[in-house]
Short mmCIF file of C-alpha atoms and ligand atoms in Angstrom, two decimals:
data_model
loop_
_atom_site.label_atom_id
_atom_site.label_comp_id
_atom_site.label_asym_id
_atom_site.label_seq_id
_atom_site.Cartn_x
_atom_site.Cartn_y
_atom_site.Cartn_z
CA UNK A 1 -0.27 -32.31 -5.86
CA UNK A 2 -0.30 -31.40 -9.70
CA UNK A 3 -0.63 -28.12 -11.31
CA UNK A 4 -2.85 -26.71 -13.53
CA UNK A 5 -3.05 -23.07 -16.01
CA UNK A 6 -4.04 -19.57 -14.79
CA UNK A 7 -6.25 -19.65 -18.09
CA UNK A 8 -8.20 -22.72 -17.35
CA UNK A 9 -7.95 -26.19 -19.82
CA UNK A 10 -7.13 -28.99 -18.20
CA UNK A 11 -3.32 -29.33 -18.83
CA UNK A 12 -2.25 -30.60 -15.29
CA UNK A 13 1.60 -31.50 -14.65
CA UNK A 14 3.39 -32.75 -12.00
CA UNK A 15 6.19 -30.69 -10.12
CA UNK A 16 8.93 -33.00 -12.06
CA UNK A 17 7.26 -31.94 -15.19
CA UNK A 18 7.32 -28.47 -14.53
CA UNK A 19 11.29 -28.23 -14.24
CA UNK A 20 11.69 -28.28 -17.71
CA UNK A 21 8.82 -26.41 -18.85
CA UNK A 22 8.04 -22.76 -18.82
CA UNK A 23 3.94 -21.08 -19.41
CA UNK A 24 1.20 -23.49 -19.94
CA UNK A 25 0.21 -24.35 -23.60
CA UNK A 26 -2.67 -21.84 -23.15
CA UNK A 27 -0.20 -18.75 -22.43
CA UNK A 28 -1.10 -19.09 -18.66
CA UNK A 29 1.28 -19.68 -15.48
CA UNK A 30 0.98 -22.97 -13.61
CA UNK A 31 -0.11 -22.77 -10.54
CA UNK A 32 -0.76 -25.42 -7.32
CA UNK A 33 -4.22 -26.88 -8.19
CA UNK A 34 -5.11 -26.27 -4.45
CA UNK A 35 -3.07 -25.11 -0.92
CA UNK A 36 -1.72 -27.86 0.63
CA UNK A 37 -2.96 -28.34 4.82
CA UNK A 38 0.01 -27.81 7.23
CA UNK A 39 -0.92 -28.58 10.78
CA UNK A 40 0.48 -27.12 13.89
CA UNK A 41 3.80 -29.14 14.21
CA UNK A 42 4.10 -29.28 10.27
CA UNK A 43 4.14 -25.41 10.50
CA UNK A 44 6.57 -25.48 13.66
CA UNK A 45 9.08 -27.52 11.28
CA UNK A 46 8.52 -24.99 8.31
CA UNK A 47 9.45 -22.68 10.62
CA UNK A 48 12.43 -23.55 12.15
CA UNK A 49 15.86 -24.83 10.80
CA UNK A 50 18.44 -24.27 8.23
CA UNK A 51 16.81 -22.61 4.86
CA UNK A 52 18.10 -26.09 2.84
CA UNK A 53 15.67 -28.09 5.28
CA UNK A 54 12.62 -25.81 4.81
CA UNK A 55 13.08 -25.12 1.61
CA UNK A 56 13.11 -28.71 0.69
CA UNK A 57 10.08 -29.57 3.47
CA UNK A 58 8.00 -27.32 1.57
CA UNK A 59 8.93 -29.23 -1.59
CA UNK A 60 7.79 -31.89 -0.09
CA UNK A 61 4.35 -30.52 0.38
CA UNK A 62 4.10 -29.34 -3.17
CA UNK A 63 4.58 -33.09 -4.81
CA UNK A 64 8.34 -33.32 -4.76
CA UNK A 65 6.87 -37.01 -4.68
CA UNK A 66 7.16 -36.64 -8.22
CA UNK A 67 11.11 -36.91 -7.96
CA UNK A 68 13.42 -39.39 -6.92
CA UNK A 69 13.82 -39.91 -3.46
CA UNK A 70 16.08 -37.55 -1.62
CA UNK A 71 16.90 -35.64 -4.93
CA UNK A 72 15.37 -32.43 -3.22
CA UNK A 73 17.36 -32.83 0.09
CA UNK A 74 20.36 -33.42 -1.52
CA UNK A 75 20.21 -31.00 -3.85
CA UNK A 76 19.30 -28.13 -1.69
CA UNK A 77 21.89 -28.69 0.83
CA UNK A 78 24.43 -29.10 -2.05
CA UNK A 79 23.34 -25.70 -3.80
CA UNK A 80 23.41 -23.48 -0.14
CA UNK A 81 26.58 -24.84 1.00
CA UNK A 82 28.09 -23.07 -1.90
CA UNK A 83 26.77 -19.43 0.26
CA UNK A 84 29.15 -17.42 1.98
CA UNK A 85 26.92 -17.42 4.69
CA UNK A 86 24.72 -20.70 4.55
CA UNK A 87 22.91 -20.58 7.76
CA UNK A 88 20.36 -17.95 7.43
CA UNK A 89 19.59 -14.96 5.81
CA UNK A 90 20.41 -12.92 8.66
CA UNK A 91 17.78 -10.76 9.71
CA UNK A 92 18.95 -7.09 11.35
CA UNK A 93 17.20 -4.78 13.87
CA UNK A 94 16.84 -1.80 12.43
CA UNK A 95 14.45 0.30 14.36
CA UNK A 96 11.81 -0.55 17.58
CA UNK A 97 9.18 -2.60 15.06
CA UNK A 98 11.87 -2.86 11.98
CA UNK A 99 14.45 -5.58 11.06
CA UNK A 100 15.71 -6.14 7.45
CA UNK A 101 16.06 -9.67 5.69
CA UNK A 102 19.39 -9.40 4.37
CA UNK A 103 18.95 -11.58 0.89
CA UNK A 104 22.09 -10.36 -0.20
CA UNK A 105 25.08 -13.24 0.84
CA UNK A 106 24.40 -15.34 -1.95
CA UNK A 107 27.40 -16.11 -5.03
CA UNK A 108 25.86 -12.82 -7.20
CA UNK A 109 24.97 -11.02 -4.05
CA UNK A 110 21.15 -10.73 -4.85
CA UNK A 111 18.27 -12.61 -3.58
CA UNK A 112 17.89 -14.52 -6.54
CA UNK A 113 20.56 -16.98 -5.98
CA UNK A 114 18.12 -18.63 -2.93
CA UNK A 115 16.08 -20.05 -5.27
CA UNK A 116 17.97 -20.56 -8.60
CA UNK A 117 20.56 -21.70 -6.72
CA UNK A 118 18.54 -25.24 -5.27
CA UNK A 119 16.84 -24.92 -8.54
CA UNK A 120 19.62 -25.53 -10.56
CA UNK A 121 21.22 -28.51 -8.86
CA UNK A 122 17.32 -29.73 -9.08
CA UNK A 123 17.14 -29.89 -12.69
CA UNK A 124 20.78 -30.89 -13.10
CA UNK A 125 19.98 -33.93 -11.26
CA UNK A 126 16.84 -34.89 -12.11
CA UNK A 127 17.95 -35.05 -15.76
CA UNK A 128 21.09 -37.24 -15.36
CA UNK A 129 18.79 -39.78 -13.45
CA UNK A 130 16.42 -39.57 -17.02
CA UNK A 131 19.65 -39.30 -18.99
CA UNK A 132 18.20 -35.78 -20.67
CA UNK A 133 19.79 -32.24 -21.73
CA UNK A 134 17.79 -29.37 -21.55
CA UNK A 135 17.94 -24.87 -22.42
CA UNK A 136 17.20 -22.96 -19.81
CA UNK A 137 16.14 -19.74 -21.38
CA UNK A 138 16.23 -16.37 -19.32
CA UNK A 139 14.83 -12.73 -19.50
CA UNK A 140 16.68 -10.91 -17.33
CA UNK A 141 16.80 -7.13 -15.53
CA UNK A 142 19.68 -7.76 -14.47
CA UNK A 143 19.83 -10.08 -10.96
CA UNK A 144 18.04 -13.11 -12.73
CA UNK A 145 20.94 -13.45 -15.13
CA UNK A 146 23.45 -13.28 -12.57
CA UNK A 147 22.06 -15.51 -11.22
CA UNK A 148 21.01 -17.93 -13.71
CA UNK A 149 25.05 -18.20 -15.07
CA UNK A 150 26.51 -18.96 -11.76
CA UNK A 151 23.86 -21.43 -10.97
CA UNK A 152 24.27 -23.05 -14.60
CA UNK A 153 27.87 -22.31 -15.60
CA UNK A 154 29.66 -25.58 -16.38
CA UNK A 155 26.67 -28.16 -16.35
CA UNK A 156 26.99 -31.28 -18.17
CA UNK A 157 23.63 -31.60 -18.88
CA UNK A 158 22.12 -28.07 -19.12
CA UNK A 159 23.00 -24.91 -21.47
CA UNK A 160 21.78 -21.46 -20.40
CA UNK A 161 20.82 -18.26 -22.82
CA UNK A 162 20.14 -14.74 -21.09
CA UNK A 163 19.23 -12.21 -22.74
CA UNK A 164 18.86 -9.00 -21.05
CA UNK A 165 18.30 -5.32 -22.26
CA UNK A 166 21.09 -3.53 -23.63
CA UNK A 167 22.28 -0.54 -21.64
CA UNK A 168 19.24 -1.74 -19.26
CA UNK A 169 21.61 -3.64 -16.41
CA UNK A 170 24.71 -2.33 -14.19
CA UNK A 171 28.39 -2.79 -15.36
CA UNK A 172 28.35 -5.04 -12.34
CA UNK A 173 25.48 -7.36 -13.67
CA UNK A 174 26.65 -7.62 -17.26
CA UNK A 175 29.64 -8.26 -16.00
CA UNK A 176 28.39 -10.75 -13.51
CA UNK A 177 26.65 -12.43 -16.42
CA UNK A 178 29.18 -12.47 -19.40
CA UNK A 179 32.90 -13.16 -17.57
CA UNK A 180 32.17 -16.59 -16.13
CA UNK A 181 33.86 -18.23 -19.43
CA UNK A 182 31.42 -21.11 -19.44
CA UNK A 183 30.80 -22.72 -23.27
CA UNK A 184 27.20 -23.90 -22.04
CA UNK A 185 26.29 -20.02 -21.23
CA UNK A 186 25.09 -17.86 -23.88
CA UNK A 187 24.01 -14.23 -22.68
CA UNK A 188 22.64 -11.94 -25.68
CA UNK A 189 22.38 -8.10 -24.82
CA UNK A 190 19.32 -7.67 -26.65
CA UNK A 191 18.26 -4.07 -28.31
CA UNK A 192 14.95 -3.29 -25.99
CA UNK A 193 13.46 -3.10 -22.71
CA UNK A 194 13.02 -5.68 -19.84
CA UNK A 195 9.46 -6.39 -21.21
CA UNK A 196 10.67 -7.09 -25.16
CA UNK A 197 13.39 -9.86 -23.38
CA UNK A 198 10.96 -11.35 -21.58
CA UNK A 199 8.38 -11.52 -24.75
CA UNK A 200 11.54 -13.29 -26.58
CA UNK A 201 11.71 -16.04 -24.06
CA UNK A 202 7.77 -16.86 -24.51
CA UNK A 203 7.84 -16.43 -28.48
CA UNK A 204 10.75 -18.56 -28.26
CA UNK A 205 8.98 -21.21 -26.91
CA UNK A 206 6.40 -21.60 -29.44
CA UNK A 207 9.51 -21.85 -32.37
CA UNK A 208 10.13 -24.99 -33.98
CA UNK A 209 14.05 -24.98 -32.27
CA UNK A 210 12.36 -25.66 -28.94
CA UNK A 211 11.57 -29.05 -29.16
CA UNK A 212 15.59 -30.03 -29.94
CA UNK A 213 16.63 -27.43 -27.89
CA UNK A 214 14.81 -28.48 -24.74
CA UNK A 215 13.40 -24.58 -23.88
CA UNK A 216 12.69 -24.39 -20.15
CA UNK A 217 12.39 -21.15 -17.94
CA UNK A 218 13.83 -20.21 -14.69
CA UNK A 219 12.60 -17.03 -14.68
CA UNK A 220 10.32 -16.07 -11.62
CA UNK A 221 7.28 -17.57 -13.81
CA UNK A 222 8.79 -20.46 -12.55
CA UNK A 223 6.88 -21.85 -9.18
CA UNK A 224 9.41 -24.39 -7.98
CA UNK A 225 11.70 -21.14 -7.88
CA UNK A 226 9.04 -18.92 -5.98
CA UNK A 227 8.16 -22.24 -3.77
CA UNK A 228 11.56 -22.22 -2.36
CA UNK A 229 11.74 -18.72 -2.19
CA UNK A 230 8.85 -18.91 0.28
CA UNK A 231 11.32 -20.77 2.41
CA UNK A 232 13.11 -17.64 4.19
CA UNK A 233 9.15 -15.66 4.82
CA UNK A 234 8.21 -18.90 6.56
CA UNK A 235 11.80 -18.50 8.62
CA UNK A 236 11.58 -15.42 9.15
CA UNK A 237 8.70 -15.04 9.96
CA UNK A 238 9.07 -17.68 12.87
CA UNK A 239 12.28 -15.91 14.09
CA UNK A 240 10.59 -12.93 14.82
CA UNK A 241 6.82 -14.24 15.66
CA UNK A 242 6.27 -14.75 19.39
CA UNK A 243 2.79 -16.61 18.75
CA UNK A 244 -0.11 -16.87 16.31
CA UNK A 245 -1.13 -12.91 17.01
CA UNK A 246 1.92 -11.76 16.34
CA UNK A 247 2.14 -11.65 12.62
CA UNK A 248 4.41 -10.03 10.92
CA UNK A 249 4.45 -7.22 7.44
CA UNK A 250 6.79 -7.03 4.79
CA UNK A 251 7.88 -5.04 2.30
CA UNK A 252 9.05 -6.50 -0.76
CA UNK A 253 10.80 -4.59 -3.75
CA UNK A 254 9.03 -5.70 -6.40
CA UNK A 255 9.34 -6.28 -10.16
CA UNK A 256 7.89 -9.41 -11.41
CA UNK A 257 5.95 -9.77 -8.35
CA UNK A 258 7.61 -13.05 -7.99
CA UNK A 259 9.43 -12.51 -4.42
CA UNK A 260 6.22 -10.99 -2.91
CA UNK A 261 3.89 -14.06 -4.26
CA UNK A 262 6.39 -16.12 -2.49
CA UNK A 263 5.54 -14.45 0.85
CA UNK A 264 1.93 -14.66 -0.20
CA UNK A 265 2.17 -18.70 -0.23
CA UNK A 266 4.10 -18.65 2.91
CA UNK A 267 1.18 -16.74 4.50
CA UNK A 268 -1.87 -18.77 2.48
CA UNK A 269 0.07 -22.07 3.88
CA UNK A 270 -0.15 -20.54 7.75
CA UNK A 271 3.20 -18.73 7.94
CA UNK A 272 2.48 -15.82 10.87
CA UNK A 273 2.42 -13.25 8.25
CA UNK A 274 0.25 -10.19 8.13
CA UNK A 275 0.39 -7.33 5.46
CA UNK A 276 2.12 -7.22 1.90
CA UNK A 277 3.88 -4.29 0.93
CA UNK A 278 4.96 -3.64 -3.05
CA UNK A 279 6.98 -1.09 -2.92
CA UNK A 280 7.82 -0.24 -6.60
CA UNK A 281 10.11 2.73 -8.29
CA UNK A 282 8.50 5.18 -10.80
CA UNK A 283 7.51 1.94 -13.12
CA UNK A 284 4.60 2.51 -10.72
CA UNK A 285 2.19 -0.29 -12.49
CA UNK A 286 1.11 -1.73 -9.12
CA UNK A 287 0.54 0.84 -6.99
CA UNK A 288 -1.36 2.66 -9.54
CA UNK A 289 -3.70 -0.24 -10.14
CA UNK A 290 -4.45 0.24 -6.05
CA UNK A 291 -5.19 3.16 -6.53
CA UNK A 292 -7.46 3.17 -9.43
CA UNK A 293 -8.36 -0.73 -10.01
CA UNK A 294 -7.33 -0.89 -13.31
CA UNK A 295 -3.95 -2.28 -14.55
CA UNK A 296 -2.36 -0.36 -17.09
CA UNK A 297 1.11 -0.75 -18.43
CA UNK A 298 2.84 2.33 -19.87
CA UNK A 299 6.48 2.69 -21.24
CA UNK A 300 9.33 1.22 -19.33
CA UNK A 301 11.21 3.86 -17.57
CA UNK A 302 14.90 3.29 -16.87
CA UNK A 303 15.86 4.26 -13.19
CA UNK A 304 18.26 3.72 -10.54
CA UNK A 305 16.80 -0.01 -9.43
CA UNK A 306 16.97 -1.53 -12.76
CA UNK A 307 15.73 -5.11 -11.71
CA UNK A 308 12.43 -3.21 -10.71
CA UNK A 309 12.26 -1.47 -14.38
CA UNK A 310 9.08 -3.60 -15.30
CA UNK A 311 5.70 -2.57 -16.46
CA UNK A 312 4.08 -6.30 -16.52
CA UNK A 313 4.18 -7.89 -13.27
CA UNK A 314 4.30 -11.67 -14.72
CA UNK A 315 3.64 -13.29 -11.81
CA UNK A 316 0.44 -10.92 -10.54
CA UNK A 317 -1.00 -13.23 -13.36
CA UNK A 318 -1.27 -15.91 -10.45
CA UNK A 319 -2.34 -13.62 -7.85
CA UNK A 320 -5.48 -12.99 -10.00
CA UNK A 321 -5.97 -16.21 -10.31
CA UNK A 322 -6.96 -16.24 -6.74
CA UNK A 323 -8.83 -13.33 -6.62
CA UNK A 324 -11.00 -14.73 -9.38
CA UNK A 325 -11.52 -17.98 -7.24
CA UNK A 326 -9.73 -19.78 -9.79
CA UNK A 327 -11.44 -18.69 -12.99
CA UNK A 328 -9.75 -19.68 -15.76
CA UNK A 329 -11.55 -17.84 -18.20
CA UNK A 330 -11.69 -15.08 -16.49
CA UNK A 331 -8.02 -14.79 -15.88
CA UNK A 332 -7.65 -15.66 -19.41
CA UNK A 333 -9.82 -12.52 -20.22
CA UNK A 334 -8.28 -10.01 -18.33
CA UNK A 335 -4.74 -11.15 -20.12
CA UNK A 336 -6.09 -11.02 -23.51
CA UNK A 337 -6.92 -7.72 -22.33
CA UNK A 338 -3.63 -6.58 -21.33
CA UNK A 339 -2.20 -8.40 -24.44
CA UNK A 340 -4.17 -6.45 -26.25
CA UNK A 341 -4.94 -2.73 -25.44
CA UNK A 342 -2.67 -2.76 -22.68
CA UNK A 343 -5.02 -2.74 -19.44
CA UNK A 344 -7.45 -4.28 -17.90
CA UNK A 345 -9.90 -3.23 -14.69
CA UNK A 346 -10.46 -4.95 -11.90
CA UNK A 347 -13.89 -4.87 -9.75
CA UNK A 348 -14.68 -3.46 -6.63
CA UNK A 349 -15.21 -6.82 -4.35
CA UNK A 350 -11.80 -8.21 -6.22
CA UNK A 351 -10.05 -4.77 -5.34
CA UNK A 352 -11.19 -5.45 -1.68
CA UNK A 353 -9.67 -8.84 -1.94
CA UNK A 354 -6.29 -7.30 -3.26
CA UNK A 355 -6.15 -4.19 -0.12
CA UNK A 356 -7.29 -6.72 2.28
CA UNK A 357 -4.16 -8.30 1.56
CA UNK A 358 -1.50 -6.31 -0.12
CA UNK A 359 -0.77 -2.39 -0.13
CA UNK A 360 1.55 -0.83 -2.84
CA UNK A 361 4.03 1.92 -2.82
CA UNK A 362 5.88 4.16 -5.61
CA UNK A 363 9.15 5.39 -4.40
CA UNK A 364 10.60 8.15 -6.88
CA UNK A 365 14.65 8.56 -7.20
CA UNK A 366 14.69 11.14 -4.88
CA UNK A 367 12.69 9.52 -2.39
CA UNK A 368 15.24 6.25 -2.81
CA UNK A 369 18.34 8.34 -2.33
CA UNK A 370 16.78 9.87 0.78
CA UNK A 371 16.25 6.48 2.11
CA UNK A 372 19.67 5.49 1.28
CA UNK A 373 20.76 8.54 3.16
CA UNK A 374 18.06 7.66 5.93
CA UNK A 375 19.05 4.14 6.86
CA UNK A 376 22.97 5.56 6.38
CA UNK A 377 23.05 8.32 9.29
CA UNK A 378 20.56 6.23 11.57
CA UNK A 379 22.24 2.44 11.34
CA UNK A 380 25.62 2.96 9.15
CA UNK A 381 24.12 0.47 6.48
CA UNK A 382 24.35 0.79 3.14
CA UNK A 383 21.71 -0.12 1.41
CA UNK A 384 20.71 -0.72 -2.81
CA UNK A 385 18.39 1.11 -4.54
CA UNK A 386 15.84 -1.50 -4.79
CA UNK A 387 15.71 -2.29 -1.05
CA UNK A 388 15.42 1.97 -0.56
CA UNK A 389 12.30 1.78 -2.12
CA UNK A 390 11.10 -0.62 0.43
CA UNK A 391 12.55 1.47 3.22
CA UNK A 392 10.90 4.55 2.42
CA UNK A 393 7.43 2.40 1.84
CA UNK A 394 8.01 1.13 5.20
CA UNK A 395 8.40 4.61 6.56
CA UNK A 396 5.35 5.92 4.33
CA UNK A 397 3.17 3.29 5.95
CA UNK A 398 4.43 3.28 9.34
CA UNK A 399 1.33 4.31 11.22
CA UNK A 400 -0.86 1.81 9.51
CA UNK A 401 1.01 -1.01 10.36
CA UNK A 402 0.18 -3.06 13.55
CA UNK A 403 3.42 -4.94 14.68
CA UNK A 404 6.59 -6.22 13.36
CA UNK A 405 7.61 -4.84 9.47
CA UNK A 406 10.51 -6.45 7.49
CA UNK A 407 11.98 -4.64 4.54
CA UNK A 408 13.37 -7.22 2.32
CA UNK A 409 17.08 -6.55 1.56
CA UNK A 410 16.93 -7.62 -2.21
CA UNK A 411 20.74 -6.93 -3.57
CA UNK A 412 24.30 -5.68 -2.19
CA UNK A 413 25.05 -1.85 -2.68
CA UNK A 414 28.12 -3.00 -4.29
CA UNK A 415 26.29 -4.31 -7.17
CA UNK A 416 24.74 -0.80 -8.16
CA UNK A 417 27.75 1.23 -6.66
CA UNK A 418 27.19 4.34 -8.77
CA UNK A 419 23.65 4.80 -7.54
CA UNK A 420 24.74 4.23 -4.12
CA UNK A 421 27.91 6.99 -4.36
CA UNK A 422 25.20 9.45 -5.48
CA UNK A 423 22.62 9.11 -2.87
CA UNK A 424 25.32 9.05 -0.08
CA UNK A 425 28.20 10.23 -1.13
CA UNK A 426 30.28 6.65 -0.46
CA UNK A 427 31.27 4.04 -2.50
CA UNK A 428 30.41 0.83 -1.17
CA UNK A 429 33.20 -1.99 -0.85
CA UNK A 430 32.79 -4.90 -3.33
CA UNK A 431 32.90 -8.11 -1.34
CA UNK A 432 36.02 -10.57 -2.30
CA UNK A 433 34.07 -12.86 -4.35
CA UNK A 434 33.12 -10.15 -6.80
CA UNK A 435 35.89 -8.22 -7.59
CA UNK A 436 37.43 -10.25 -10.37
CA UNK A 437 34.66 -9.84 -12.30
CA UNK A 438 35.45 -5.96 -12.83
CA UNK A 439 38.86 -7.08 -14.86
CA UNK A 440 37.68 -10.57 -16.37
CA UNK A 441 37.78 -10.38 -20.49
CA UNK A 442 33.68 -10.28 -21.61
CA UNK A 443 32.03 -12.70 -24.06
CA UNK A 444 28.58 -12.00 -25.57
CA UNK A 445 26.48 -11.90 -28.27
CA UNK A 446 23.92 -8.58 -29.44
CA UNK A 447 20.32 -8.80 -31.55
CA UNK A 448 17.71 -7.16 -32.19
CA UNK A 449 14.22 -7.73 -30.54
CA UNK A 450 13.21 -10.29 -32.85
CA UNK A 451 12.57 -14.31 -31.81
CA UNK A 452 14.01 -15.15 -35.07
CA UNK A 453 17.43 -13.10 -34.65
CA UNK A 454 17.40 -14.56 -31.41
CA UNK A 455 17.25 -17.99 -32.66
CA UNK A 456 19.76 -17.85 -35.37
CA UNK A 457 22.71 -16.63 -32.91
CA UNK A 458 21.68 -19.15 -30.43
CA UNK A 459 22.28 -21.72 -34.03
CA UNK A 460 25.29 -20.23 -34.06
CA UNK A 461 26.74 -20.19 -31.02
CA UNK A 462 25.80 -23.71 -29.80
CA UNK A 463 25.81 -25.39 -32.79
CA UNK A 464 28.86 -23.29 -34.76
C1 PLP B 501 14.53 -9.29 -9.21
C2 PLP B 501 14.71 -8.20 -8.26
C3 PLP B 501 13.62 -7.51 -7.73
C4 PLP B 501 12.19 -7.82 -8.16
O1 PLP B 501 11.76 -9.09 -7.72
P1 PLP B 501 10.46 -9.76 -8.38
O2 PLP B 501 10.43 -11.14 -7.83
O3 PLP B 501 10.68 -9.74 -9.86
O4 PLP B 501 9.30 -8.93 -7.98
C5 PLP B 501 13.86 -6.54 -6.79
N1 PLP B 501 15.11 -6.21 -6.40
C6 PLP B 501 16.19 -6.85 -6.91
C7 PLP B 501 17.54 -6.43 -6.45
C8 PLP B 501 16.03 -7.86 -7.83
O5 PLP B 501 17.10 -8.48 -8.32
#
């Protein structure tokens, strides 16, 4: 299994190769070459166990060959034993056809520590068996960040640089981000938007530092991360599944359109999954291009679900892909496209592709906090902003959907408290493991949104 460019050429690298790389040489995302067959008992396996074992069986079908033997097992297990609740995510009934998958008992309370988590103790081991060092380089909304330090913090053989958008991220995040006290951590509150942070991380690439630096991503362009996200829709999936017509929706807050690709793969592969929700805040860039077939990305808007505050969906790059039937060119088009005057349009039989498959939602503040208020007074849960916007997509499409819908529970309300005490009037409770972090002294660096600013404090702080 090797993987090739969303834009064509015939760059084609291994999954071991692609842990320390980021886009392909031609701008484009890798992505599998083709799906990989899972028969009837290989699907029963992917869809039962702990989320260490699945995550790492689907390695396994996406050339984890490539790596040492047992590196993946090992590495997994060691990475979720480090969860406050490692058998799991939990998934909880909320309504007659409605459960949520809570994603939210990881070490930064967010779902992105199920896949950077693994990820990290991947890379770290894989390079002391080829005695390297590598960068990992981050863009960052907020939860990626978070993430990406306390997977990183204190690796021999790895240094990590965030930089995320000043003013952009929750106390909670930056805090989450720039208190850990590690010397191989870096974050840099950048002067911009989501979008300019992650345009530093690709320009960065392409600077002469990147060689000596060793520049790799872990950002959700990165498959291995979205492969073992897929790990908890194939679980959870077969939890709730009581035989191949039973499939079941979800509804995935979405930013990057990482998380929600993940599902995709999980379904492509056999998983018993049916529709695809997007539910998105009022950086509405998907569900308008539902709606009208062309995708057009406007000015950021900053809201209460920061780590949805994105107005180009990386990762739809891949989905294209597919709907193009693997046209390189095409793909590569479409990008230039939205490079270059900001849009591009989409045809009617590849539009029919996309609504066979997905639906999108925009959820305004108003219709968050009533969700918030919603799932409060029905189920005493408190939810985040992000996973509102799924709930009141859920509840938007709840007489199209045939079946069983899961709303994706993508971070703790603790970690965006002051949104929360608005909609609802209640402060949620910080869990133990976070609440140091609101008195821990703060170390970080500022620039502007220029690659070479960037690069000099990055000189400076690594290299004094
Ligand atoms: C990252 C994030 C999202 C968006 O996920 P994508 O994979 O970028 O689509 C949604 N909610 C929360 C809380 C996040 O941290």
């Amino acid at each position: 299994m090797n993987y090739i460019s969303t834009r064509g050429g015939d760059e084609s690298l291994s999954l071991a190769e692609l842990l320390t790389r980021g886009t392909a040489g031609n701008g484009g995302l890798f992505v599998p070459e083709q799906w990989p067959t899972v028969d009837a008992s290989g699907m029963e396996r992917l869809k039962s166990g702990e989320y260490a074992e699945i995550a790492s069986r689907i390695l396994a079908l996406f050339g984890a060959d490539s790596l040492a033997a047992g590196l993946v097992d090992d590495a997994t297990r060691t990475a979720m034993d480090r969860f406050a609740k490692p058998v799991g995510p939990p998934l909880t009934q909320l309504g007659d056809s409605l459960w949520s998958l809570e994603l939210i008992h990881g070490p930064t309370l967010a779902f992105k520590d199920f896949a950077l988590a693994p990820l990290a103790e991947i890379i770290d081991q894989n390079l002391a068996q080829q005695n390297r060092h590598a960068t990992v380089l981050c863009a960052t909304s907020g939860d990626t960040g978070a993430a990406t330090v306390s997977a990183f913090a204190n690796r021999e053989r790895l240094k990590a640089v965030v930089l995320f958008p000043a003013g952009g991220v929750s106390e909670f995040q930056r805090r989450q981000m720039t208190t850990t006290n590690a010397a191989n951590v870096l974050p840099i509150s950048v002067e911009g938007d989501f979008d300019d942070c992650q345009r530093l991380v690709k320009a960065l690439y392409q600077t002469p530092a990147a060689q000596s630096y060793g520049y790799t991503a872990v950002n959700s362009i990165n498959i291995v991360r979205i492969l073992l996200q897929s790990a908890y829709y194939f679980r959870s999936s077969g939890q709730l599944s009581t035989g191949p017509d039973d499939r079941i929706n979800y509804v995935v807050p979405t930013g990057n359109f990482g998380n929600v690709y993940a599902a995709y793969i999980a379904r492509q592969l056999g998983a018993p999954i049916n529709r695809l929700i997007v539910s998105s805040n009022e950086n509405d860039v998907l569900p308008r291009l539902f709606d009208s077939g062309s995708m057009h990305s406007s000015r950021t808007v900053k809201t209460v679900s920061p780590s949805m505050d994105i107005q180009v969906s990386s990762n739809f790059e891949r989905l294209l892909w597919h709907i193009k039937n693997g046209d390189g060119n095409a793909v590569s088009q479409s990008q230039h496209n939205l490079e270059n005057s900001s849009s591009y349009t989409l045809s009617e039989s590849e539009m029919a592709t996309l609504h066979a498959n997905f639906s999108a939602i925009r959820c305004s503040e108003e219709e968050a906090f009533a969700a918030m208020q919603h799932v409060y007074d029905q189920h005493q849960k408190i939810i985040c902003p992000h996973t509102a916007t799924a709930i009141h997509a859920a509840r938007q499409m709840h007489k199209q959907l045939n079946g069983k819908t899961v709303v994706v529970e993508t971070a703790h309300p603790a970690k965006f408290s002051a949104a929360v005490e608005r909609a609802i009037g209640i402060k949620p409770s910080l869990p133990p493991v976070a609440s140091a972090i609101m008195t821990a002294e703060e170390q970080f660096e500022t620039s502007v949104a220029s690659e070479q600013v960037v690069q000099q404090v990055i000189d400076k702080y690594f290299k004094g």
